[in-house]
Short mmCIF file of C-alpha atoms in Angstrom, two decimals:
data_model
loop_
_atom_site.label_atom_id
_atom_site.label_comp_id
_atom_site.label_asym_id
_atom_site.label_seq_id
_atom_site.Cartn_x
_atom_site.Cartn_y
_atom_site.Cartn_z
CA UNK O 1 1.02 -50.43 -51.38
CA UNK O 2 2.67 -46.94 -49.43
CA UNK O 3 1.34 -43.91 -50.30
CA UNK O 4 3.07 -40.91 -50.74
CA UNK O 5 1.72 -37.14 -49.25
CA UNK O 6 0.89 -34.81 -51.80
CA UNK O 7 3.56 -31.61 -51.55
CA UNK O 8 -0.18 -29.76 -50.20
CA UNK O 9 -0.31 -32.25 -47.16
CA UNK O 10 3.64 -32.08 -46.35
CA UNK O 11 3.26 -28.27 -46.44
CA UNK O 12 0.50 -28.01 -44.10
CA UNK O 13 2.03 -30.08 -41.71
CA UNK O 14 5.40 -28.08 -41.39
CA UNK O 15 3.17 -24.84 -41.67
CA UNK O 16 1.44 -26.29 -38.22
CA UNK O 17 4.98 -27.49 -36.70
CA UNK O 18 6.46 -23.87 -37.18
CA UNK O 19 3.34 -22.26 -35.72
CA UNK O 20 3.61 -24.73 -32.83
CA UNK O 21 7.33 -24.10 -32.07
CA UNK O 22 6.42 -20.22 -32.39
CA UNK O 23 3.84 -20.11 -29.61
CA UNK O 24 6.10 -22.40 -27.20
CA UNK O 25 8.86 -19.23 -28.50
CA UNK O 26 6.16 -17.17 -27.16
CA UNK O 27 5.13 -18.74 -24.16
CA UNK O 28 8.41 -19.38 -23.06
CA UNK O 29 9.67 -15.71 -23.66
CA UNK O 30 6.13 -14.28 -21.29
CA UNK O 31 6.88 -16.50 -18.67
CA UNK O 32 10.40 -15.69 -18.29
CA UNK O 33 11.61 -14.44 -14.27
CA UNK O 34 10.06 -11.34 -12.93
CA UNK O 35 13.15 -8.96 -11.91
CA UNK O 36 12.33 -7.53 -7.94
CA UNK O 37 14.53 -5.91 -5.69
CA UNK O 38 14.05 -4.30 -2.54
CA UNK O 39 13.61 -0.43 -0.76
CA UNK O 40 14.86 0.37 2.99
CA UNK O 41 14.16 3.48 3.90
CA UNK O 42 13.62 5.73 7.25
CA UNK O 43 11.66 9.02 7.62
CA UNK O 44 13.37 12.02 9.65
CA UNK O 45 12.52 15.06 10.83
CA UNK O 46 13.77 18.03 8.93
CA UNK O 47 16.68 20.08 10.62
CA UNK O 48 17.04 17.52 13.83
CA UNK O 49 17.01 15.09 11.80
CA UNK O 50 15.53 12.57 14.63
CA UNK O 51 13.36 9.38 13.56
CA UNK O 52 9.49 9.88 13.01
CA UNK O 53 7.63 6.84 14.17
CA UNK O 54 4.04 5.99 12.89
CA UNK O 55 4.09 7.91 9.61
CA UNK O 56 2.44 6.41 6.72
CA UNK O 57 4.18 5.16 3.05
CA UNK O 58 2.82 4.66 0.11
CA UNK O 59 4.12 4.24 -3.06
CA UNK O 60 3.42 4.99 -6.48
CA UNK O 61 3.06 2.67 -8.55
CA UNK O 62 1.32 0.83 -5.43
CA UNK O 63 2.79 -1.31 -3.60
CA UNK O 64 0.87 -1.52 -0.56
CA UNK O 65 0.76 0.87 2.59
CA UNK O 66 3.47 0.53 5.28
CA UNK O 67 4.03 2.40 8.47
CA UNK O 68 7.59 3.47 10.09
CA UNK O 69 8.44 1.61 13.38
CA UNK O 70 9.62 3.30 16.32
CA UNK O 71 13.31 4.16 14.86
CA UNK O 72 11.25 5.92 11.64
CA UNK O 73 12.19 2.67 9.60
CA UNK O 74 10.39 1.06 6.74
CA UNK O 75 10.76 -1.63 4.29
CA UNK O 76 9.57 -2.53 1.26
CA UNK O 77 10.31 -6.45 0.16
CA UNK O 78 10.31 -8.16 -3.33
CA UNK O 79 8.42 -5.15 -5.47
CA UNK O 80 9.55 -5.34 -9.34
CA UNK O 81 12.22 -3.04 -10.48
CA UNK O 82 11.80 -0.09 -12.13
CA UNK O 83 10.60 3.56 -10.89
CA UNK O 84 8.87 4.49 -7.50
CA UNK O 85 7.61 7.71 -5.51
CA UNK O 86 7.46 6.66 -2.48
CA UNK O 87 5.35 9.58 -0.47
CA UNK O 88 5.41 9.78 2.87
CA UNK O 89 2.39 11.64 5.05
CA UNK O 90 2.49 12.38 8.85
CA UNK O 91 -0.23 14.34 10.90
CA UNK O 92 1.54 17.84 11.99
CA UNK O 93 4.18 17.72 9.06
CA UNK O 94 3.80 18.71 5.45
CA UNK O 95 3.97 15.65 3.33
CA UNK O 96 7.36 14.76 1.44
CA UNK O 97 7.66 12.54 -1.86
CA UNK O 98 10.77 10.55 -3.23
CA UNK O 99 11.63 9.55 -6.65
CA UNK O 100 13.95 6.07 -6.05
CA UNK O 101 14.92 3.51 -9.05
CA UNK O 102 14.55 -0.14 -7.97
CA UNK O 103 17.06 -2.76 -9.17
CA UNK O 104 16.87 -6.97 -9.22
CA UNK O 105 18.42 -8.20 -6.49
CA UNK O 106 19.48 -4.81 -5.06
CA UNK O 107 18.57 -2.77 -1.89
CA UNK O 108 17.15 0.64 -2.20
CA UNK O 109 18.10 3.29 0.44
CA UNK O 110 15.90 5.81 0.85
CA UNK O 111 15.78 8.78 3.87
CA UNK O 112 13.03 11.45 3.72
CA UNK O 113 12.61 14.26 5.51
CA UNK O 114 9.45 15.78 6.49
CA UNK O 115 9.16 19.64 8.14
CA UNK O 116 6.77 20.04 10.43
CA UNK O 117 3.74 22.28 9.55
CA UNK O 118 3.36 25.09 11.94
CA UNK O 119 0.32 26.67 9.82
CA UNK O 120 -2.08 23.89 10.86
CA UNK O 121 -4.77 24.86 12.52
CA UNK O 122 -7.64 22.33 11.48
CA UNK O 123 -8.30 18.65 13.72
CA UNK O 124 -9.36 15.46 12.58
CA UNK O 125 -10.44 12.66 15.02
CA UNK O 126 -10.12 8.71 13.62
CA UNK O 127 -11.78 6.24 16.59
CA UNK O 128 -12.71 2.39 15.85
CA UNK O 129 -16.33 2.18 16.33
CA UNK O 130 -16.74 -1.84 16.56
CA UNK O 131 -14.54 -4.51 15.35
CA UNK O 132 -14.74 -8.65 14.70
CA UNK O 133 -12.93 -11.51 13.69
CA UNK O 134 -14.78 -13.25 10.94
CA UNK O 135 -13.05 -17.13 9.94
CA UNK O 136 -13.38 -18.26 6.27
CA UNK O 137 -12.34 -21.95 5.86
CA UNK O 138 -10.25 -23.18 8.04
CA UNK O 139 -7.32 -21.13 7.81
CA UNK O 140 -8.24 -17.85 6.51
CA UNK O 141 -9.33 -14.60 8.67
CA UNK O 142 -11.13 -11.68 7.87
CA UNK O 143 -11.45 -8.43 10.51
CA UNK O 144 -14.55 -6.40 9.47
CA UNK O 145 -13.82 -3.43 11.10
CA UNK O 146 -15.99 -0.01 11.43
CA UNK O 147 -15.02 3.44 12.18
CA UNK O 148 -15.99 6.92 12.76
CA UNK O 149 -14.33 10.64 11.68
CA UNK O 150 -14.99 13.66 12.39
CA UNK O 151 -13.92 17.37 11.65
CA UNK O 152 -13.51 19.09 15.19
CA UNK O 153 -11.53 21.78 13.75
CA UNK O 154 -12.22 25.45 12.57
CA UNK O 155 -11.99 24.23 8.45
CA UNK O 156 -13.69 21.77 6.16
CA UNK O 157 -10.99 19.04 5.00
CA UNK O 158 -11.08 18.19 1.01
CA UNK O 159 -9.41 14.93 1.75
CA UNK O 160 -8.47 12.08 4.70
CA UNK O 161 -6.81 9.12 5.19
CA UNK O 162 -6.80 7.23 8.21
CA UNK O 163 -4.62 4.21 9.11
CA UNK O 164 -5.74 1.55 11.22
CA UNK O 165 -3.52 -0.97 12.99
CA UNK O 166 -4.57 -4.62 13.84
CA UNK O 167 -2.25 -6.71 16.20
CA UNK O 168 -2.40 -10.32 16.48
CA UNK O 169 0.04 -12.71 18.20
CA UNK O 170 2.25 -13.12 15.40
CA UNK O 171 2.35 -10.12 13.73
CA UNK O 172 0.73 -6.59 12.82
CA UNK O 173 -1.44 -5.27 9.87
CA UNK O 174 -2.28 -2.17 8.58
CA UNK O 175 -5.27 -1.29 6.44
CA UNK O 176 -5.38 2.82 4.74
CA UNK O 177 -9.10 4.37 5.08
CA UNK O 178 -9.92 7.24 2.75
CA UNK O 179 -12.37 9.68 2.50
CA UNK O 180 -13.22 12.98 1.33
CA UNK O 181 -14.96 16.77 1.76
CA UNK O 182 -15.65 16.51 5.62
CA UNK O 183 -17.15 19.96 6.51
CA UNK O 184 -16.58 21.43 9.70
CA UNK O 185 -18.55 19.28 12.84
CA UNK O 186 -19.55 16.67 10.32
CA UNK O 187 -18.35 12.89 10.76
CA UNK O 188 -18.13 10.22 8.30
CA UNK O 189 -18.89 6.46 9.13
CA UNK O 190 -16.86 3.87 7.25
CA UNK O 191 -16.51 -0.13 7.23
CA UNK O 192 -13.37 -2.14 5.81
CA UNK O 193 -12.32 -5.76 5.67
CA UNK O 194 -9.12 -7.12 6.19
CA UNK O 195 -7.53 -10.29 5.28
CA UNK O 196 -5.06 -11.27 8.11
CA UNK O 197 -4.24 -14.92 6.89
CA UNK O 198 -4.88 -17.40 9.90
CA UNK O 199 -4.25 -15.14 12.82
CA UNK O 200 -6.69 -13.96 15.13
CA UNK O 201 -6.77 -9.83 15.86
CA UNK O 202 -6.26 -9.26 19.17
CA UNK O 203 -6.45 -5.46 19.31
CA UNK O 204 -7.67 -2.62 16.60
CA UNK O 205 -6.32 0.68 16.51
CA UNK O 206 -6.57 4.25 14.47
CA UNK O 207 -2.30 4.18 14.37
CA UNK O 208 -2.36 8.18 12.68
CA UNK O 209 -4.53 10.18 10.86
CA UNK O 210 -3.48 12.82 7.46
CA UNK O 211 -5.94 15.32 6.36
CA UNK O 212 -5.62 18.22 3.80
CA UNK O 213 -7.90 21.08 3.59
CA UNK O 214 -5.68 22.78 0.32
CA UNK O 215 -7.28 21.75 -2.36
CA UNK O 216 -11.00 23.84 -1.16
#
């Protein structure tokens, strides 16, 4: 003999289907394409308007911390679209920041100028102390790196950053080093670790160094 559901049964059951077909709704609707596009900038000098090599970029929100080749040029690949300041910071030049809007599947141009800074009297030396290759697995590469600064200048620094280049055979990494409140003839000692995929570093470098001694 077939027996019929009750009307309580049949109503759980479609209660259940619709929640079912509700979280694949949501699932579906989180896991939709992330829009990126793309910034190309170049940093110039302000008046002469000639390239500045080696200055650092950062962004904000972060993207990640790039330096300008030898023609001033960056680039900034596959961030998500919406709105960036992209600051830009250069020992013996005041630092400059940039408001740009990022669009899917666009380029951003972006040129900033930076004017030099004639009032600076305070130094800042960046050197690598001591520097290794460390393997993880068999294709993944760490550089533990160390490294010294000090304030030889005539003025305690409230803040630092120094950036560090590593070259390997196939291409070049940077790593950003902060610190802050370095008194006069004092030096700070930090470490860092950097993940360079499967290459090997070859060489390790301070690239630039920015220090501010405003906010004392």
């Amino acid at each position: 003999m077939t027996r019929s559901l009750s009307p309580r049964v049949l109503l759980g059951a479609f209660l259940c289907t619709a929640a079912v077909l509700l979280t694949a709704g949501c699932d579906e609707e989180v896991l939709g394409p992330t829009l990126r596009g793309s910034i190309e900038g170049q940093v110039r000098t302000f008046g002469s308007n000639a390239p500045i090599a080696g200055a650092s970029v950062t962004t904000s929100p972060a993207t990640g911390a790039f330096v300008t080749d030898g023609d001033g040029a960056f680039a900034l690949r596959e961030v998500d679209s919406g709105a960036y300041n992209i600051s830009v910071r250069k020992d013996g030049f005041q630092t400059n920041t940039l408001p740009v809007a990022v669009r899917d599947g666009e380029i951003t141009p972006a040129t900033i100028f930076l004017e030099e800074d004639a009032d600076r009297t305070e130094e800042v030396n960046a050197e690598i102390v001591n520097w290794t290759n460390r393997a993880e697995g068999n294709d993944s590469t760490f550089v533990d790196v160390e490294y010294r600064v000090r304030n030889v200048g005539t003025a305690d620094i409230s803040a630092y950053e120094v950036y560090v280049r590593i070259e390997t055979a196939g291409t070049s990494f940077f790593q950003e080093a902060r610190g802050e409140m370095l008194p006069v003839s004092q030096a700070d000692v930090g470490t860092f670790s950097k993940f360079i995929r499967g290459e090997t570093a070859q060489s390790v470098a301070v690239d630039d160094v920015w220090f501010d001694s405003t906010g004392l």
